[in-house]
Short mmCIF file of C-alpha atoms in Angstrom, two decimals:
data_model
loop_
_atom_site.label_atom_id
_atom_site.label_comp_id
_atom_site.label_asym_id
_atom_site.label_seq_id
_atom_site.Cartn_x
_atom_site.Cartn_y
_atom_site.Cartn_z
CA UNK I 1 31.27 -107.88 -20.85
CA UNK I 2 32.18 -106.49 -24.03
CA UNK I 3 33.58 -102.51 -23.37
CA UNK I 4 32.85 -101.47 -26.81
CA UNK I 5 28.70 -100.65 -26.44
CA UNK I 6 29.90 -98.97 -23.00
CA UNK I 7 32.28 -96.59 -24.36
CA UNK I 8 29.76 -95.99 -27.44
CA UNK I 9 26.92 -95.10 -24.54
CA UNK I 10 29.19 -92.87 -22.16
CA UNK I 11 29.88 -91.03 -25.48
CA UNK I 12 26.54 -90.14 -26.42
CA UNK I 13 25.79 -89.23 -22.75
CA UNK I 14 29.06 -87.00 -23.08
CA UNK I 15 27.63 -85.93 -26.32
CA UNK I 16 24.12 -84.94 -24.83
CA UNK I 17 25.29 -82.75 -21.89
CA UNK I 18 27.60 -80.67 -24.09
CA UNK I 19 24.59 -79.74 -26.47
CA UNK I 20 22.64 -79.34 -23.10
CA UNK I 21 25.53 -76.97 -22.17
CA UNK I 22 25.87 -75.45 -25.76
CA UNK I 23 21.74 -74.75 -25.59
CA UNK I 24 22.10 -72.93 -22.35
CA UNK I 25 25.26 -70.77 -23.05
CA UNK I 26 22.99 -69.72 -26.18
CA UNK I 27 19.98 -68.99 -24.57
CA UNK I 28 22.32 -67.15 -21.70
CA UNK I 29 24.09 -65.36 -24.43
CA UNK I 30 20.74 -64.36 -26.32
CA UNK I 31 19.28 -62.57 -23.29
CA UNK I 32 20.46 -59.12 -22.37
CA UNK I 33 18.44 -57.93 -19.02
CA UNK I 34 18.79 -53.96 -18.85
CA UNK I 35 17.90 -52.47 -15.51
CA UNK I 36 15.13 -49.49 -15.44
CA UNK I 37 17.62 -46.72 -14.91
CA UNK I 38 20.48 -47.61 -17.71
CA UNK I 39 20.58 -48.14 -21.31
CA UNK I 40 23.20 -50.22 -23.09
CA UNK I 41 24.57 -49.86 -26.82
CA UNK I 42 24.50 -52.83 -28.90
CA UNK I 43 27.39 -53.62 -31.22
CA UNK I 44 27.38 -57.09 -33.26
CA UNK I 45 30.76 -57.78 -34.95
CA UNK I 46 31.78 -54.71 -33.66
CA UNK I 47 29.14 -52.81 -35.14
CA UNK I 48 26.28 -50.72 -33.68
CA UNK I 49 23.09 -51.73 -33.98
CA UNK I 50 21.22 -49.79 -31.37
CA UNK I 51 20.01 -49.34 -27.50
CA UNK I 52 18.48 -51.65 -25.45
CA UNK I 53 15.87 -50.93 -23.40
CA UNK I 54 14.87 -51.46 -20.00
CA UNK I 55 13.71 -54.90 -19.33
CA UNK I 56 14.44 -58.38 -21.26
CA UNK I 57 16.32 -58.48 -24.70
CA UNK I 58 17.26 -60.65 -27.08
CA UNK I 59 20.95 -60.12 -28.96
CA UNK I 60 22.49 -62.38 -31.69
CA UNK I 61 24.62 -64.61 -28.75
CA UNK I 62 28.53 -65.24 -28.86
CA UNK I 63 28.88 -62.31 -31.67
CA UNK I 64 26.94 -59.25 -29.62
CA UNK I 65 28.43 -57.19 -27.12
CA UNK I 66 26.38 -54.03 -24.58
CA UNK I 67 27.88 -50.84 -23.05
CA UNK I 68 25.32 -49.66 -20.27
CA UNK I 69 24.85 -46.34 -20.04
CA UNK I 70 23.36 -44.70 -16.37
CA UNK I 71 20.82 -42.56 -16.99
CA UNK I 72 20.15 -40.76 -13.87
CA UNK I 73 22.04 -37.75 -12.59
CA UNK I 74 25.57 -38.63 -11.62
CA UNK I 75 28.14 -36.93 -9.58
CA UNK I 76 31.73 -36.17 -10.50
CA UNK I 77 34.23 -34.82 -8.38
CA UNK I 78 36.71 -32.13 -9.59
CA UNK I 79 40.09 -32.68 -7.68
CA UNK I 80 41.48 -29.58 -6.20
CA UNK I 81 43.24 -27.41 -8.43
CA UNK I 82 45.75 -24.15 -8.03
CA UNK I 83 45.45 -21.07 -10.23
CA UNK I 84 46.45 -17.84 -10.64
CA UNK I 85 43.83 -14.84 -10.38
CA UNK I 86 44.26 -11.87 -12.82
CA UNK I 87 46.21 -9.38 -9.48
CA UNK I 88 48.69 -12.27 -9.25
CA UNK I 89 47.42 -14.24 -6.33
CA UNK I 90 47.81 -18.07 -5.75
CA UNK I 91 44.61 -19.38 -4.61
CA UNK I 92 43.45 -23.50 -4.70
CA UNK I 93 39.56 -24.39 -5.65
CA UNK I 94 37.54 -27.54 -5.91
CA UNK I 95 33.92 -27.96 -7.58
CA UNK I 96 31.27 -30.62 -8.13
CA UNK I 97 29.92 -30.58 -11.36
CA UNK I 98 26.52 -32.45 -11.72
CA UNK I 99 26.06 -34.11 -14.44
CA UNK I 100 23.04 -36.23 -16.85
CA UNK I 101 23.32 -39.00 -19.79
CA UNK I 102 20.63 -37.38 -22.47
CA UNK I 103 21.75 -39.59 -25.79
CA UNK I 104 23.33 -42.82 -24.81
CA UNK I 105 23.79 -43.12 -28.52
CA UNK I 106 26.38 -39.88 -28.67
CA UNK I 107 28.10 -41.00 -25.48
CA UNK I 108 28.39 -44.32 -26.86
CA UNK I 109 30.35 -43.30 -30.69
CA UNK I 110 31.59 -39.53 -29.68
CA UNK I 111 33.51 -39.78 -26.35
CA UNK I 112 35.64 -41.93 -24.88
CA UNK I 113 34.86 -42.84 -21.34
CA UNK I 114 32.54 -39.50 -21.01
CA UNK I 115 32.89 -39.37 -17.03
CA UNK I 116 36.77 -38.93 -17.31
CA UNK I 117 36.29 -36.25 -20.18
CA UNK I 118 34.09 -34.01 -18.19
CA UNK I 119 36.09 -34.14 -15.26
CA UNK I 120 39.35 -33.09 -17.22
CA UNK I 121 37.29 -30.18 -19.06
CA UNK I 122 36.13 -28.83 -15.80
CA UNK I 123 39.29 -29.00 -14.05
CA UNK I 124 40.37 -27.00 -17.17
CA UNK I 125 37.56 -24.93 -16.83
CA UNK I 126 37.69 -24.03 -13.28
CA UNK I 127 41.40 -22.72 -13.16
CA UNK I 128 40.84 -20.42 -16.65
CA UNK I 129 37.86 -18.97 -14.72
CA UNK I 130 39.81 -18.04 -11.74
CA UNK I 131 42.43 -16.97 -13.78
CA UNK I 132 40.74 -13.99 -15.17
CA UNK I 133 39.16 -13.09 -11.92
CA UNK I 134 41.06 -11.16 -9.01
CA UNK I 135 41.61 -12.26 -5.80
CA UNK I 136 38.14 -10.15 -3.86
CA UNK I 137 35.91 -11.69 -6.63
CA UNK I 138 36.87 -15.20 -6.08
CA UNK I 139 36.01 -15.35 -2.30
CA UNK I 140 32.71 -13.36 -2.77
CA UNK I 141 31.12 -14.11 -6.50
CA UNK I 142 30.90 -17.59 -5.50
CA UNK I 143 27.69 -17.67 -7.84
CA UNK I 144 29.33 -16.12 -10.84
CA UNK I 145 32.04 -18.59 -10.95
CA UNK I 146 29.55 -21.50 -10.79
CA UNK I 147 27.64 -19.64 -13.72
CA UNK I 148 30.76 -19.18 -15.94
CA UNK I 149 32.07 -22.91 -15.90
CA UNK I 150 29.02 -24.43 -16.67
CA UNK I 151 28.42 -22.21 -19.52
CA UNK I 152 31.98 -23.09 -20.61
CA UNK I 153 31.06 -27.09 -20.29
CA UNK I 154 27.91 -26.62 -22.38
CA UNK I 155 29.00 -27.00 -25.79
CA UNK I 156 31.36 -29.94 -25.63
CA UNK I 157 29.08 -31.68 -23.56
CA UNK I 158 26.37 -31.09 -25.86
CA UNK I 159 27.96 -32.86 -28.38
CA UNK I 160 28.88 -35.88 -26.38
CA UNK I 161 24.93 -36.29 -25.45
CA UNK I 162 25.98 -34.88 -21.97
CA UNK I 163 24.19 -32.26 -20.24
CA UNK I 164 25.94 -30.64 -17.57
CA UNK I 165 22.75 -29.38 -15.18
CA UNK I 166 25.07 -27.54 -11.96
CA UNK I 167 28.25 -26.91 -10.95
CA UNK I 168 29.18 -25.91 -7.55
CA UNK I 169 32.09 -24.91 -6.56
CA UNK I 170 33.01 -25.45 -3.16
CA UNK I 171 36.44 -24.06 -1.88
CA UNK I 172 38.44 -21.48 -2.71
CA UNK I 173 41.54 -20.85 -0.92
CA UNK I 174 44.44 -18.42 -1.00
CA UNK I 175 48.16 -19.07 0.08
CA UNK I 176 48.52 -18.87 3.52
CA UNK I 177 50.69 -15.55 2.79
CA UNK I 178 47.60 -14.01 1.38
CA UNK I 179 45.41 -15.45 4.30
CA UNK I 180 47.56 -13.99 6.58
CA UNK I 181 47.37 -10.66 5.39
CA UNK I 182 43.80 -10.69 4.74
CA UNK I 183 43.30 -11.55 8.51
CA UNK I 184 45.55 -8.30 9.41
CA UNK I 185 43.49 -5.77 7.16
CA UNK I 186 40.21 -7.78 8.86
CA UNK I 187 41.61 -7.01 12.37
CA UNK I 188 42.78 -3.13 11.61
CA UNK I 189 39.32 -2.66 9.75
CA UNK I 190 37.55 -3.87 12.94
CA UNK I 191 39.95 -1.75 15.18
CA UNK I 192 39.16 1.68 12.97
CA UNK I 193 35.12 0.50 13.09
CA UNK I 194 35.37 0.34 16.72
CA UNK I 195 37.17 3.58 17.00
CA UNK I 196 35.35 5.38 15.11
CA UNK I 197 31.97 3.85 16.62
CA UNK I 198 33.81 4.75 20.42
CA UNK I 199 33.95 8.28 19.21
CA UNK I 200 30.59 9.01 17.41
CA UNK I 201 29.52 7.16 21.07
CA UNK I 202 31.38 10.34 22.98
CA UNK I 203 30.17 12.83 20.37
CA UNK I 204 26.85 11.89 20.85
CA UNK I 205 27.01 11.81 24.71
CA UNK I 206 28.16 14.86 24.56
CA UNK I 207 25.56 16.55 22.44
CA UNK I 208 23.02 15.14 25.00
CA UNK I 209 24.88 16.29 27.89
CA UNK I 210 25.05 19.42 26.34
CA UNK I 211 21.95 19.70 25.27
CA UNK I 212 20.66 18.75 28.42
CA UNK I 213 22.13 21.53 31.00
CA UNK I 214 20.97 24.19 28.37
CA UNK I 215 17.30 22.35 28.66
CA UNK I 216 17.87 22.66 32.36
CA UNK I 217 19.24 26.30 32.30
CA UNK I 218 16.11 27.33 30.34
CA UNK I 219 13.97 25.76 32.78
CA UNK I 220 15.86 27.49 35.40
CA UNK I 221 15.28 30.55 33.76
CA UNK I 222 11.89 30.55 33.46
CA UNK I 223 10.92 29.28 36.95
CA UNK I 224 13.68 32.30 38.28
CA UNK I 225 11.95 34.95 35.78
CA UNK I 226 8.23 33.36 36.71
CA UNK I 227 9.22 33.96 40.44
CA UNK I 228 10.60 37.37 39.92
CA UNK I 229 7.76 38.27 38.13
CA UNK I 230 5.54 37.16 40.91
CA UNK I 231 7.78 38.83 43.74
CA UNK I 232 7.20 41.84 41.88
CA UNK I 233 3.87 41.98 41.82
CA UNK I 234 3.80 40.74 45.63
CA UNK I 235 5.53 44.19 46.38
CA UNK I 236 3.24 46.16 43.84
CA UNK I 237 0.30 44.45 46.06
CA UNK I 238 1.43 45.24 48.90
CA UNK I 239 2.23 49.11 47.98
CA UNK I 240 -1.22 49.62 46.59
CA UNK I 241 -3.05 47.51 50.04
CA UNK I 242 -0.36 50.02 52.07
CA UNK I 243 -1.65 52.93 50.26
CA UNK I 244 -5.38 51.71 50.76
CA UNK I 245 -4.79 51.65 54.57
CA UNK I 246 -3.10 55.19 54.35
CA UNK I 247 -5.69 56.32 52.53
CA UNK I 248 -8.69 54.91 55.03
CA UNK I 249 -6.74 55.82 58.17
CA UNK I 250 -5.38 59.04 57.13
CA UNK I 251 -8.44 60.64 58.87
CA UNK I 252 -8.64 58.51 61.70
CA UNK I 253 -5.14 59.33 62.04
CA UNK I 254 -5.44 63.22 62.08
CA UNK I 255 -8.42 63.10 64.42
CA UNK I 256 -6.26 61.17 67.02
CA UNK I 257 -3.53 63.57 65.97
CA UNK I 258 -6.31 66.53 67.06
CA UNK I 259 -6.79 65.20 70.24
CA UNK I 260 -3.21 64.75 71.28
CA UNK I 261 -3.36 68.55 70.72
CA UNK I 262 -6.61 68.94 72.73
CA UNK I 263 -4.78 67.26 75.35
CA UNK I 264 -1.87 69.02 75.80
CA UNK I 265 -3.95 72.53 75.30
CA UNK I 266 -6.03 71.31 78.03
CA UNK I 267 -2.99 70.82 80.52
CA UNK I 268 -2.60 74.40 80.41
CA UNK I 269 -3.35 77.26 82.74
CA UNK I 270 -5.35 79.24 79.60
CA UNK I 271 -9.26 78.91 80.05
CA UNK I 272 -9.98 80.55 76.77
CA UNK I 273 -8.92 78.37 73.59
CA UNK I 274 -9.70 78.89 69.66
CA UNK I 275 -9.98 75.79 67.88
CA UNK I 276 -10.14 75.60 63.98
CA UNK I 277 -13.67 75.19 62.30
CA UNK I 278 -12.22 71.86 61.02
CA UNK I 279 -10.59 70.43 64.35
CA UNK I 280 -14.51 70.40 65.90
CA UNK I 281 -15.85 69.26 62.51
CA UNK I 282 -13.84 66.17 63.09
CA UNK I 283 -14.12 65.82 66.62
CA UNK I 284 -17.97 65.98 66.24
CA UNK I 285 -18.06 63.49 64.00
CA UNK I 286 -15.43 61.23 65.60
CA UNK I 287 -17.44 61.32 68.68
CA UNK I 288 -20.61 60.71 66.60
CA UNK I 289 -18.80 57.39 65.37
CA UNK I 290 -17.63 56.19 68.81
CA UNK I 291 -21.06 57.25 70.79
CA UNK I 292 -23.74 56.97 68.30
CA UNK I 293 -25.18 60.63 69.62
CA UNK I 294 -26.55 63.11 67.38
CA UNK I 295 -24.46 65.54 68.50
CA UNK I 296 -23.41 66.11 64.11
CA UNK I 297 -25.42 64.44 61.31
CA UNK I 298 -23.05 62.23 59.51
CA UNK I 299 -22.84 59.32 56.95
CA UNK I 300 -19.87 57.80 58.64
CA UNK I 301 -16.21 58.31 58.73
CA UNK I 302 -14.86 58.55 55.12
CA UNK I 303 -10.91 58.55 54.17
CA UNK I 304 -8.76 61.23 52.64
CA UNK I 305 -9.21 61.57 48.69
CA UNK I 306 -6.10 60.89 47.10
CA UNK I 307 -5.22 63.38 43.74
CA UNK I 308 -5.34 62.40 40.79
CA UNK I 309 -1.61 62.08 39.91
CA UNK I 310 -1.06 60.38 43.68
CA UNK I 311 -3.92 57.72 42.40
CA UNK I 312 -1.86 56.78 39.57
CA UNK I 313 1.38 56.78 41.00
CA UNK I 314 0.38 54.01 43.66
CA UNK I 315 -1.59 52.69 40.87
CA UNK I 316 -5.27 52.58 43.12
CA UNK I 317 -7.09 52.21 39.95
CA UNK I 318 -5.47 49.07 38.57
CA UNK I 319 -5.80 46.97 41.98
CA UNK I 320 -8.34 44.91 40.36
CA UNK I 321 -6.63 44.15 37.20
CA UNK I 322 -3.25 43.85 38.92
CA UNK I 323 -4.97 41.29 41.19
CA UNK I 324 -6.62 38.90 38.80
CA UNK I 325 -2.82 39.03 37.06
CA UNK I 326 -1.58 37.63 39.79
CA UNK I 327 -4.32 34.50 40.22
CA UNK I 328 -3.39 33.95 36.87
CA UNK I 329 0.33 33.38 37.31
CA UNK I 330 -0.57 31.88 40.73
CA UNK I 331 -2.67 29.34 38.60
CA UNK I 332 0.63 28.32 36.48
CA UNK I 333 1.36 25.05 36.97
CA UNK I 334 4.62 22.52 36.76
CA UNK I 335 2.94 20.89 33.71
CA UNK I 336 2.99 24.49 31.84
CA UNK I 337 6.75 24.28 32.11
CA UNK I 338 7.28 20.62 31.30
CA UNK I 339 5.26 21.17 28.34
CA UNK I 340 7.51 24.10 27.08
CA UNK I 341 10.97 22.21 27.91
CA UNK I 342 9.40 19.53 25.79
CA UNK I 343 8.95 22.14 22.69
CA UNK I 344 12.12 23.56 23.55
CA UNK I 345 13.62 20.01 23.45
CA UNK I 346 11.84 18.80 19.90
CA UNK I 347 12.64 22.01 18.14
CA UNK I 348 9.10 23.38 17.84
CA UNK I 349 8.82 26.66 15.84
CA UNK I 350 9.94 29.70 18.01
CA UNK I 351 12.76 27.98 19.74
CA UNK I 352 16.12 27.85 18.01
CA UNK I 353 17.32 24.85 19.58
CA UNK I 354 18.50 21.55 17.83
CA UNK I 355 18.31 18.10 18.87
CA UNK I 356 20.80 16.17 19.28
CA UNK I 357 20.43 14.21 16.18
CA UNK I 358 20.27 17.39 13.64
CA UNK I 359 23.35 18.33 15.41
CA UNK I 360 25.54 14.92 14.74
CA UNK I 361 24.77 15.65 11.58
CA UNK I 362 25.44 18.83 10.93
CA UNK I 363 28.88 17.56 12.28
CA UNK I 364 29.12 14.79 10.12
CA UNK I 365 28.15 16.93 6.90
CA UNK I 366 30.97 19.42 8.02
CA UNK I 367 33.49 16.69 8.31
CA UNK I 368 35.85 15.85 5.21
CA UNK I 369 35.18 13.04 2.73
CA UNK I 370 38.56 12.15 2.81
CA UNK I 371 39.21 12.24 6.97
CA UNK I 372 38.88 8.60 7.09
CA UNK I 373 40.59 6.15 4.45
CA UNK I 374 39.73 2.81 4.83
CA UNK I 375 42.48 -0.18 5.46
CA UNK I 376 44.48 -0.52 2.07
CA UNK I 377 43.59 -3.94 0.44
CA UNK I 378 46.87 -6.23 1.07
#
């Protein structure tokens, strides 16, 4: 078998399967497949041409090269970094800044690896910020830091087609020095909060206690003066009903006294006797009363007139008055006096005393401004 036809076949068959392999590496080459959420720049000979688009393009193949670009919102971490606020304190922060590709184009020709540039700016950023800040403002306007470094980021970032849309930062730390002072002025804050608290607590107890017994003295008062009042009149009653029965018996009482007398004249040896025109008025009518004869006409016994300035004295005249006094005190009842400790306890107009709020702060007004300094910032 002659080898020369065999060697001129296995060389076309070589031949064949490197254009095969030539026509696929070109077609491979020729097809750029950009995914929906990037864009890639497209340089040929090192030039750029443009951006490819999501989906299937076609590129000049061996000569073209793409750059994607990710288009959603990315995520850069700033490492922790240690500045000095503006009252000389040492304090270590961190941030995220949040970042967005809006021109490819300008991220593609005007920055260098644009990830790696923001990240350096805001680490720049974030320790000039807490530089001109003091110490208080960095642990409190968390916001206003946040605000200030991505205004500072705006303007370079504009230019690179980057638009910076948050930055949080999210730890700020002083020295352990600073920490432990601040956790001493927090613990002799809380101490002079609680004291002061304790006190306004004894104050106040006070006040109530206070005001309480003189609530309870003015009760006291008023149910000794309401019962004095009513012993008083007990005696005036009982003068006045006294005097009444004087007055009605006062006859009676001189008849009986007549005939004691009677008696003892008739025990002695005398049979003659003169009695007074008045002693056997009264004994005819007394016997009149007792017998029901008609020994003397008569309308029945009647008492002893009182005069005029004896009347008023014992006060005869004003029984009726004096008595319907009484059933109104008598009608007094506990709810009467609960209702005036309640005005006397609420300040109503006509009392003078103050509850116990209007007098804490009458105290507190009287007190001086400068009594109680807080804790001196460390």
């Amino acid at each position: 078998m002659d080898p020369l036809p065999l060697q001129t076949g296995f060389g076309l068959v070589s031949v064949g399967l490197l254009f095969l392999m030539l026509v696929v590496v070109t077609l491979w080459q020729s097809v750029a497949i950009v995914d929906a959420y990037d864009k890639e720049a497209l340089t040929v000979f090192g030039e750029y041409r443009k951006l490819l688009e999501p989906g299937i393009n076609f590129i000049p193949p061996f000569v073209s090269r793409t750059y994607a670009f990710d288009m959603r919102t990315q995520t850069l971490d700033v490492p922790r970094q240690e500045a000095i606020t503006r009252d000389n304190s040492p304090v270590t922060a961190d941030a995220v800044v949040y970042i967005k590709v809006m021109d490819a184009k300008k991220a593609f020709l005007e920055v260098d690896n644009y990830k790696n540039a923001v990240s350096n700016l805001a680490q720049t950023t974030l320790r000039a910020v807490l530089g001109d800040m003091e110490l208080d403002d960095t642990l409190n306007k968390r916001q206003e830091i946040n605000a200030k470094i991505r205004r500072e980021l705006d303007e370079p970032t504009d230019e690179w087609g980057i638009r910076v849309e948050s930055v949080e930062v999210r730890e700020v730390n002083p020295s352990k020095d600073v920490q432990q002072a601040m956790e001493q002025q927090t613990s002799a804050e809380r101490r002079r909060r609680a004291m002061i608290l304790e006190a306004q607590g004894e104050r106040r107890s006070a006040v109530e206690q206070a005001e309480g017994d003189k609530q309870s003295n003015i009760i006291r008062a008023q149910g000794e003066k309401q019962s004095q009042i009513l012993e008083a009149q007990g005696d005036s009653i009982s003068t006045v009903l006294r005097a009444r029965s004087a007055e009605s018996m006062g006859e009676r009482a001189i008849i009986e006294r007549g005939m004691e007398t009677l008696e003892e004249i008739g025990k002695g040896e005398s049979t003659t006797f003169v009695l007074p025109q008045e002693l056997t008025s009264l004994v005819g009518r007394y016997g009149k009363a007792l017998s029901g004869s008609d020994v003397q006409q008569m309308d029945g016994l009647e008492g002893l007139e009182f005069d005029e300035e004896t009347r008023k004295m014992l006060g005869l005249d004003d029984i009726d008055e004096i008595l319907g006094q009484i059933d109104e005190a008598a009608q007094m009842d506990v709810e009467e006096l609960e209702k005036e400790a309640e005005a006397v306890k609420s300040g109503d107009a006509g009392s003078n005393i103050k509850s116990a709020d209007e007098v804490i702060q009458e105290m507190d007004e009287d007190v001086p401004e400068g009594e109680v300094e807080p804790a001196e910032e460390s």
